[in-house]
Tab-separated table of C-alpha atoms and ligand atoms in Angstrom:
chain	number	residue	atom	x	y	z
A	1	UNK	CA	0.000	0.000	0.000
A	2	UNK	CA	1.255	3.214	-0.754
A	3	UNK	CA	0.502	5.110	2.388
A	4	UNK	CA	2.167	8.140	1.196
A	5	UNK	CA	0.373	9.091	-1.209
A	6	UNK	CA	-2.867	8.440	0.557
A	7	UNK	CA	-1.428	10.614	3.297
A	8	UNK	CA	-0.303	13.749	1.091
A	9	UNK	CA	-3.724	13.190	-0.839
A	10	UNK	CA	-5.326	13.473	2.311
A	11	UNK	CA	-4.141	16.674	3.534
A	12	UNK	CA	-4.619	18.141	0.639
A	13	UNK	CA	-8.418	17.343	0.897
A	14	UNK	CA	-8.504	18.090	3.922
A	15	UNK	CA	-6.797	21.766	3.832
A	16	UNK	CA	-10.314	23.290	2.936
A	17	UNK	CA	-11.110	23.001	6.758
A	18	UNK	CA	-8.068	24.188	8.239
A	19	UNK	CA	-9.206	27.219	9.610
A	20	UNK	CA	-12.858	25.661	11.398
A	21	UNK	CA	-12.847	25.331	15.028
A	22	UNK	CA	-10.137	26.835	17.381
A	23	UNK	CA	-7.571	25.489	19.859
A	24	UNK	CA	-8.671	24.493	23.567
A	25	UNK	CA	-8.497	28.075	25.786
A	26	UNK	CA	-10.239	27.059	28.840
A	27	UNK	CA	-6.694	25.587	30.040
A	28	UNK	CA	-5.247	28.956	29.940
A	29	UNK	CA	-1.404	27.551	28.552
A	30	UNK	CA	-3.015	25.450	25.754
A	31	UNK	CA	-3.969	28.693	24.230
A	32	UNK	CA	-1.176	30.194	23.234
A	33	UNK	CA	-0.571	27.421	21.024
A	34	UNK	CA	-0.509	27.981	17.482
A	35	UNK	CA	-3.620	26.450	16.091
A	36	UNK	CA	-2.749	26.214	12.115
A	37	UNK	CA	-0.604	23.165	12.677
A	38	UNK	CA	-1.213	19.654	10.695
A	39	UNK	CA	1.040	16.473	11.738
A	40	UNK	CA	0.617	12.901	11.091
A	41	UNK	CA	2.820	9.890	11.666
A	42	UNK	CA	1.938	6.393	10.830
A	43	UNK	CA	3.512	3.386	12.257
A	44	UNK	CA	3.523	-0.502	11.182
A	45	UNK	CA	3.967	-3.251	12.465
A	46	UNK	CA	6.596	-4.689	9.581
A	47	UNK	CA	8.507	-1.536	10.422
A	48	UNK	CA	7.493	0.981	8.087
A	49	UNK	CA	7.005	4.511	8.796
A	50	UNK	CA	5.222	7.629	7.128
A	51	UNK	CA	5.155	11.203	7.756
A	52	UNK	CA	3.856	14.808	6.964
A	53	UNK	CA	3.641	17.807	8.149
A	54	UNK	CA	4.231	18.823	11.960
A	55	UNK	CA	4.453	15.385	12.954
A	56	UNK	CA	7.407	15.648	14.724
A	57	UNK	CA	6.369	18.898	16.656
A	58	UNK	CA	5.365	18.171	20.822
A	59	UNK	CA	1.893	18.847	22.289
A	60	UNK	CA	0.158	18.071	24.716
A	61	UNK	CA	-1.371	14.815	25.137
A	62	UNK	CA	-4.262	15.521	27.572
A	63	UNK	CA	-6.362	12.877	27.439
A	64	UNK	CA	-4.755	10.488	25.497
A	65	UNK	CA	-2.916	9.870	28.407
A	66	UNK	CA	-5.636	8.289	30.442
A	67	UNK	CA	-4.743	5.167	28.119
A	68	UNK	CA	-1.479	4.919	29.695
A	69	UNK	CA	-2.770	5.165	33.139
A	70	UNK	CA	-5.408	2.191	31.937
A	71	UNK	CA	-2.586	0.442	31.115
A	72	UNK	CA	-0.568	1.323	34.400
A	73	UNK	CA	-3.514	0.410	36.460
A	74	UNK	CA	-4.345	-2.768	34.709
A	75	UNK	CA	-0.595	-3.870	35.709
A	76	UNK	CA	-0.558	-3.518	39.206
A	77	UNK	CA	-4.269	-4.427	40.483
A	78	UNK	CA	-6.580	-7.523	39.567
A	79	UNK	CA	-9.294	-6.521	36.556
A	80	UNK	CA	-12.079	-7.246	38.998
A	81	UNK	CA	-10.764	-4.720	41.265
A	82	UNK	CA	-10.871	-1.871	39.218
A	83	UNK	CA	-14.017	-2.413	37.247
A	84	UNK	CA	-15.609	-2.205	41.066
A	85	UNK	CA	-14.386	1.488	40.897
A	86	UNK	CA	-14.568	2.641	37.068
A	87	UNK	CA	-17.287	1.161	34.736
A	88	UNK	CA	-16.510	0.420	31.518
A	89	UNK	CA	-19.787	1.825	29.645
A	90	UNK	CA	-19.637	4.456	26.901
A	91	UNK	CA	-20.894	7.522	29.008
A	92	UNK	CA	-22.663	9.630	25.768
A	93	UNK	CA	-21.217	12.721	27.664
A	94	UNK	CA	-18.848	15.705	27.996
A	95	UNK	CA	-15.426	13.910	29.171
A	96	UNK	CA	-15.991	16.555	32.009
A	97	UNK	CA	-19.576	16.234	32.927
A	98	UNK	CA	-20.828	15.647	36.188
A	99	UNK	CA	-24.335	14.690	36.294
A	100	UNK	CA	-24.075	11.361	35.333
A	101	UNK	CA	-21.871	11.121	38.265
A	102	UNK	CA	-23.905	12.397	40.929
A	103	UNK	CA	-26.855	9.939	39.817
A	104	UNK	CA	-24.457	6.490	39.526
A	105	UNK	CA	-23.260	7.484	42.918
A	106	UNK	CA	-19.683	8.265	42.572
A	107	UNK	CA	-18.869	5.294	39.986
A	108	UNK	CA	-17.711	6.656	36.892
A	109	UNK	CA	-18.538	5.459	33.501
A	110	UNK	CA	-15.779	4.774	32.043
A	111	UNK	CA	-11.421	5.020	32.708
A	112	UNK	CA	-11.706	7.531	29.606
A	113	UNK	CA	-13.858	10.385	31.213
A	114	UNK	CA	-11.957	12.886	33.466
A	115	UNK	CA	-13.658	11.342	36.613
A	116	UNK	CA	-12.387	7.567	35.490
A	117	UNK	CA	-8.779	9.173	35.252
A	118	UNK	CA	-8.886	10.759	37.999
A	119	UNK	CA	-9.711	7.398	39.624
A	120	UNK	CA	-6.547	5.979	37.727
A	121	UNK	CA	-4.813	8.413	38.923
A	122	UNK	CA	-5.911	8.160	42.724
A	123	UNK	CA	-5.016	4.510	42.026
A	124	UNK	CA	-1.841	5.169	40.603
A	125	UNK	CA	-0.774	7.419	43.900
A	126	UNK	CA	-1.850	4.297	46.109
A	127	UNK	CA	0.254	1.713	44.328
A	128	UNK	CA	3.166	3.235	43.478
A	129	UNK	CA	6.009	4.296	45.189
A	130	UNK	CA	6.952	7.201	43.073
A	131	UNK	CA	4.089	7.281	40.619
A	132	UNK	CA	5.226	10.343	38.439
A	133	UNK	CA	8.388	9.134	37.580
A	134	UNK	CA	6.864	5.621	36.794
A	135	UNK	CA	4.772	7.341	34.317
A	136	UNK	CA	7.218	9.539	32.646
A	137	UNK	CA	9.597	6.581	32.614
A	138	UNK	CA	6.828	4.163	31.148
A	139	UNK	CA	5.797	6.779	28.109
A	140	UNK	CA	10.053	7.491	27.397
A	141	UNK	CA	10.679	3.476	26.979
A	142	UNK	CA	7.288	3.125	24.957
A	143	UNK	CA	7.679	5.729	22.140
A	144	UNK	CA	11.791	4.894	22.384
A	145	UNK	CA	12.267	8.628	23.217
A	146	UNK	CA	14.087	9.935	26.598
A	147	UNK	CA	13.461	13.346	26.006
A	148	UNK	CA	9.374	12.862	26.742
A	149	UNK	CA	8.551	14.641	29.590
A	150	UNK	CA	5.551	17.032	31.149
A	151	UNK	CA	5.148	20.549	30.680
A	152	UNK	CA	5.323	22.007	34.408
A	153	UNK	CA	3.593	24.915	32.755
A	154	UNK	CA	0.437	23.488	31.218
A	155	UNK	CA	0.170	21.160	34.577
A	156	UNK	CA	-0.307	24.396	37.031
A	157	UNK	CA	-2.170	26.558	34.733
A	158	UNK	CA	-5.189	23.467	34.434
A	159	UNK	CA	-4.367	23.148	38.119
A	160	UNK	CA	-5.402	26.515	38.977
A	161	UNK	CA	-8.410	26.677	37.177
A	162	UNK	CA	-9.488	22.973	37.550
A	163	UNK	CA	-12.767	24.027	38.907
A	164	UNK	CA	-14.889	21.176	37.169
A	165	UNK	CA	-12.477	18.481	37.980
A	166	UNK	CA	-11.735	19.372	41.678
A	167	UNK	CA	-16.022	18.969	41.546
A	168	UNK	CA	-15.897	16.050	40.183
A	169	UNK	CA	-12.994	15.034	42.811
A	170	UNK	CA	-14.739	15.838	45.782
A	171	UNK	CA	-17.772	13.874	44.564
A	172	UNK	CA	-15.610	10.887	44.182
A	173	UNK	CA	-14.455	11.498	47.817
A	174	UNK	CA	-17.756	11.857	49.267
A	175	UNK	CA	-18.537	8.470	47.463
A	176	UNK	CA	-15.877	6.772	48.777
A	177	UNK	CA	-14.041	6.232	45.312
A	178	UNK	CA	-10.878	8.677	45.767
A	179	UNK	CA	-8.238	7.526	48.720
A	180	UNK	CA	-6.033	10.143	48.528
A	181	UNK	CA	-5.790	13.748	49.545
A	182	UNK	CA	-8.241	15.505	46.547
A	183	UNK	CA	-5.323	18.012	45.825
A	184	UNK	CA	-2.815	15.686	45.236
A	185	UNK	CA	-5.112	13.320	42.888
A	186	UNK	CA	-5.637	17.009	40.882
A	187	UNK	CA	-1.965	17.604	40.725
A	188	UNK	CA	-0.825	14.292	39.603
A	189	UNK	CA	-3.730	13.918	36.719
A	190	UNK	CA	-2.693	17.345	35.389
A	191	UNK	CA	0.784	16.358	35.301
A	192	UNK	CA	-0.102	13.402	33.428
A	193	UNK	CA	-2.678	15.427	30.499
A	194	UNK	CA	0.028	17.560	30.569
A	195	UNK	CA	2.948	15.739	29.152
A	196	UNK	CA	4.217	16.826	25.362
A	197	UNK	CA	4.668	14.236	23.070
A	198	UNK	CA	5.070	14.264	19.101
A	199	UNK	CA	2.976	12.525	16.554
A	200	UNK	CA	6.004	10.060	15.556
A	201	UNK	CA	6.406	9.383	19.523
A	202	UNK	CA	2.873	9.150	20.074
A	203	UNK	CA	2.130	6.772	16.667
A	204	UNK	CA	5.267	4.641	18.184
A	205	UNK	CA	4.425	4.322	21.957
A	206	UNK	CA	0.548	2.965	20.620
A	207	UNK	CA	2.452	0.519	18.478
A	208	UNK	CA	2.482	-1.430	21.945
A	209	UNK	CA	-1.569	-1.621	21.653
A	210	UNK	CA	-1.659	-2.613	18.019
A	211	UNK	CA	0.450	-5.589	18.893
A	212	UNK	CA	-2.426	-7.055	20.773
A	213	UNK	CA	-1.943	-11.026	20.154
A	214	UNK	CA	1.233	-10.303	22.494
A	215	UNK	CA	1.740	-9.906	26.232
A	216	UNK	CA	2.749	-6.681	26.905
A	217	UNK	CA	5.926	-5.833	28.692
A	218	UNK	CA	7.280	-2.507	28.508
A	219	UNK	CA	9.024	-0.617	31.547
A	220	UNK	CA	7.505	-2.545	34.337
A	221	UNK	CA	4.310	-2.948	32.920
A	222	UNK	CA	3.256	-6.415	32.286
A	223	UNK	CA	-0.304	-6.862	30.233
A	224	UNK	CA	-1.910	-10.113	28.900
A	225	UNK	CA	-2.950	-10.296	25.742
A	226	UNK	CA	-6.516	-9.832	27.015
A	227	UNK	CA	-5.670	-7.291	28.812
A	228	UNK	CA	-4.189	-5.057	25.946
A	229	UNK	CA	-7.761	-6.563	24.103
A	230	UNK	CA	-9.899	-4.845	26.446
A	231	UNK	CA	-7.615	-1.501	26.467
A	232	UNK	CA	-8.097	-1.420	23.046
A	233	UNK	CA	-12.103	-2.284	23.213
A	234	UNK	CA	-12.624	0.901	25.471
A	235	UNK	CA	-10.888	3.027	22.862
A	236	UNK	CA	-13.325	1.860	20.909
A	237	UNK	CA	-16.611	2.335	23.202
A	238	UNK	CA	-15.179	5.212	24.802
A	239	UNK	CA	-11.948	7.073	23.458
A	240	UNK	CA	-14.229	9.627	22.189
A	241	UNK	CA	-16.752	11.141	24.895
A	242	UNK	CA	-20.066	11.869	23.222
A	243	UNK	CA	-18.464	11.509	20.199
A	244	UNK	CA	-17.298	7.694	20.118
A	245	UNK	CA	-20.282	6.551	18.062
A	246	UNK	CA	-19.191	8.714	15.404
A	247	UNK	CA	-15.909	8.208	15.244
A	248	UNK	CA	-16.788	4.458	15.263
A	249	UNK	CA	-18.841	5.236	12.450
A	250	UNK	CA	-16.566	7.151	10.586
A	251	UNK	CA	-13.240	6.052	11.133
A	252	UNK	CA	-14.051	2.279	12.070
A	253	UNK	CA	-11.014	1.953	14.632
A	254	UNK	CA	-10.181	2.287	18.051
A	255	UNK	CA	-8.697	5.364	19.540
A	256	UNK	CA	-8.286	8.075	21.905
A	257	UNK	CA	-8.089	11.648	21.247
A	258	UNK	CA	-7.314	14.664	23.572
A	259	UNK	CA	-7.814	18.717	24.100
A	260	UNK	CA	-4.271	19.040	22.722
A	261	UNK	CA	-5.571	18.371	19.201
A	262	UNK	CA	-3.770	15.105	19.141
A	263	UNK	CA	-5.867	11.280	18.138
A	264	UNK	CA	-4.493	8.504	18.160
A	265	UNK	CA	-5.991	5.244	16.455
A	266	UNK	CA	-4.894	1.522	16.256
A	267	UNK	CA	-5.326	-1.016	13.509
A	268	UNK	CA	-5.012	-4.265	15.410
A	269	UNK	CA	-2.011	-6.254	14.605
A	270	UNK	CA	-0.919	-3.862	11.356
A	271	UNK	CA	-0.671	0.045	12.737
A	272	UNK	CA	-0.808	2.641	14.523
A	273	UNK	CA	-1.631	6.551	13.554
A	274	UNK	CA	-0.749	9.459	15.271
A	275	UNK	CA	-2.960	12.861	14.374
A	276	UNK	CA	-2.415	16.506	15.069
A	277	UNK	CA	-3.757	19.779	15.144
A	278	UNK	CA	-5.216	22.480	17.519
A	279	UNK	CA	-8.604	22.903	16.114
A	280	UNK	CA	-11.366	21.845	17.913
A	281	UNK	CA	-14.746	21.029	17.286
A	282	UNK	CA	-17.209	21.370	19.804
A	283	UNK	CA	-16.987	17.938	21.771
A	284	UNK	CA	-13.384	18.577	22.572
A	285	UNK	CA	-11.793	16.941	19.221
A	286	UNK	CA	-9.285	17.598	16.610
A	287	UNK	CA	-11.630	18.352	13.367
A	288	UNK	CA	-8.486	18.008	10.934
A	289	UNK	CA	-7.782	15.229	12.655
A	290	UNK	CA	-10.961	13.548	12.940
A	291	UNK	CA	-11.487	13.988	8.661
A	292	UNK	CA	-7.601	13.255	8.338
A	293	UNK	CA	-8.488	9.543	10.011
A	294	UNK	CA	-11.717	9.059	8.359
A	295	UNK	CA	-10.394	9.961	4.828
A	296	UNK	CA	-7.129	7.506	5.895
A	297	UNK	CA	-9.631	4.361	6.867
A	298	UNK	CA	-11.701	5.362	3.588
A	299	UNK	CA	-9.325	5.342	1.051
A	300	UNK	CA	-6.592	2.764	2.251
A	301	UNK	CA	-10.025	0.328	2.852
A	302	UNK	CA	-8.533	-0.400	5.856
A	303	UNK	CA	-10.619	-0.273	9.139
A	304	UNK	CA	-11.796	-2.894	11.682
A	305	UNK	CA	-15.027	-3.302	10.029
B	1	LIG	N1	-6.759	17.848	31.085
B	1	LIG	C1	-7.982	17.954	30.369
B	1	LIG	C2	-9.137	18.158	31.328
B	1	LIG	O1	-9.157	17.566	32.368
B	1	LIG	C3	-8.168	16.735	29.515
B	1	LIG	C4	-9.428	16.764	28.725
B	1	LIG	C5	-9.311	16.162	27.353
B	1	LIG	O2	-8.258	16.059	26.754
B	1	LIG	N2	-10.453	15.801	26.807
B	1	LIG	O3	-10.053	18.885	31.078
């Protein structure tokens, strides 16, 4: 397949959008970002790789990274243990809505909505001894890249306006589901959303995912293959917020996307795609991105489905 041609085709179909939606502004740092950026970076599994654009330009990762924590917290406690805490239902909401919270009584949806990560993380500070330099450590060996790190920046200017997830923190304490002290949970999830990673390190660290008929065993983190099957199955119910029936729909393949711009998505044992830019649309996602993936499953014929 000639992916590079279906990539440079596909940006230049897609460069009629470029200036719909803007970047993320309610974390104050994310908007000073340049928002008329385009990156993509595809990865197989025989090796190959393909680029354009900004690909190799950082961002943050914001949500995306609540797939690492999954993957964190599926290594160091029994399944059954932390499907009592986090549900694993698509929640049809706002990845920052609380209502559905109040009336399930503290149990959220899903690992993929703000309150599921911040369960992870609450989890994360339990089990670990030094859980932020697990993480860091875990994302550097995965992508092959020891220069990933957070942005100290973009983690205190979410923290200091984290209004909606310090709510959604204090529910989960009143509920019983958050262990730790509320601030600290806050501190360590917006260190987490707010590491900067590239498209090529992105597209390379969820090469671990797409080679799902393996164990997984990368910087202490040891996943069955069923494990890595169900990561990859709430990417698919839930990587999305309100919006993972369409991109189901549209793009046919599992994958996460964040405030940062950036999506992710996973073919199963053949890729894995790394998207990028600023623009928003109004549930929180990347709209170049989102066409950029739904042309790419389109015209390579290529999707789960
Ligand atoms: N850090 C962001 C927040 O909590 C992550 C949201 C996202 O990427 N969808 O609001």
């Amino acid at each position: 397949m000639d992916y590079q041609s279906i990539l440079e085709n596909i940006y230049r179909e897609i460069k009629p959008f470029e200036k719909e939606g803007r970047q993320a502004s309610y974390i104050p740092a994310l908007a000073n970002v340049n928002p008329d950026q385009f990156g993509v970076f595809l990865s197989t599994l025989s090796g190959e790789e393909y680029s354009l654009g900004n690909y190799d330009t950082k961002f943050s990762i914001q949500s995306i990274s609540k797939v690492f924590s999954l993957a964190i917290c599926l290594s160091v406690m029994e399944q059954d243990e932390l499907w009592t805490r986090i549900g694993k239902e698509p929640s049809g909401s706002a990845f920052n809505s609380l209502v559905q919270l109040e009336y399930e009584h503290g149990k959220p949806r899903n690992p993929f909505i703000n309150a599921g990560a911040l369960v992870m993380a609450d989890i994360l500070i339990s089990k670990l001894e030094n859980p932020q330099e697990f993480y860091i450590a875990f994302l550097r060996e995965l992508c092959g890249n020891d220069a990933v790190s957070y942005s100290p920046e973009v983690a205190s200017s979410e923290q200091g306006c984290s209004y909606l997830n310090a709510s959604i923190a204090y529910l989960l304490k009143h509920h019983g589901n958050l262990h730790n002290d509320v601030n600290d949970v806050l501190h360590f999830y917006c260190m987490m959303c707010s590491v900067e990673m590239s498209c090529k390190d992105l597209s390379r660290a969820f090469l671990a995912f797409a080679r799902s008929s393996e164990p997984f065993n990368h910087a202490g983190v040891s996943l069955s293959v069923s494990k890595v099957k169900r990561i990859n199955a709430i990417m698919q119910t839930c990587g999305f917020y309100d919006e993972a029936g369409d991109f189901s729909f549209l793009v046919g393949l599992p994958g996460k996307s964040g405030v940062g711009g950036g999506i992710v998505a996973i073919y199963p044992s053949k890729y894995s795609i790394a998207v990028w830019s600023p623009r928003l649309n109004e549930k929180g996602n990347s709209i170049m991105g989102m066409k950029a993936l739904e042309l790419f499953t389109t015209e390579t014929s290529e999707s789960i489905f």
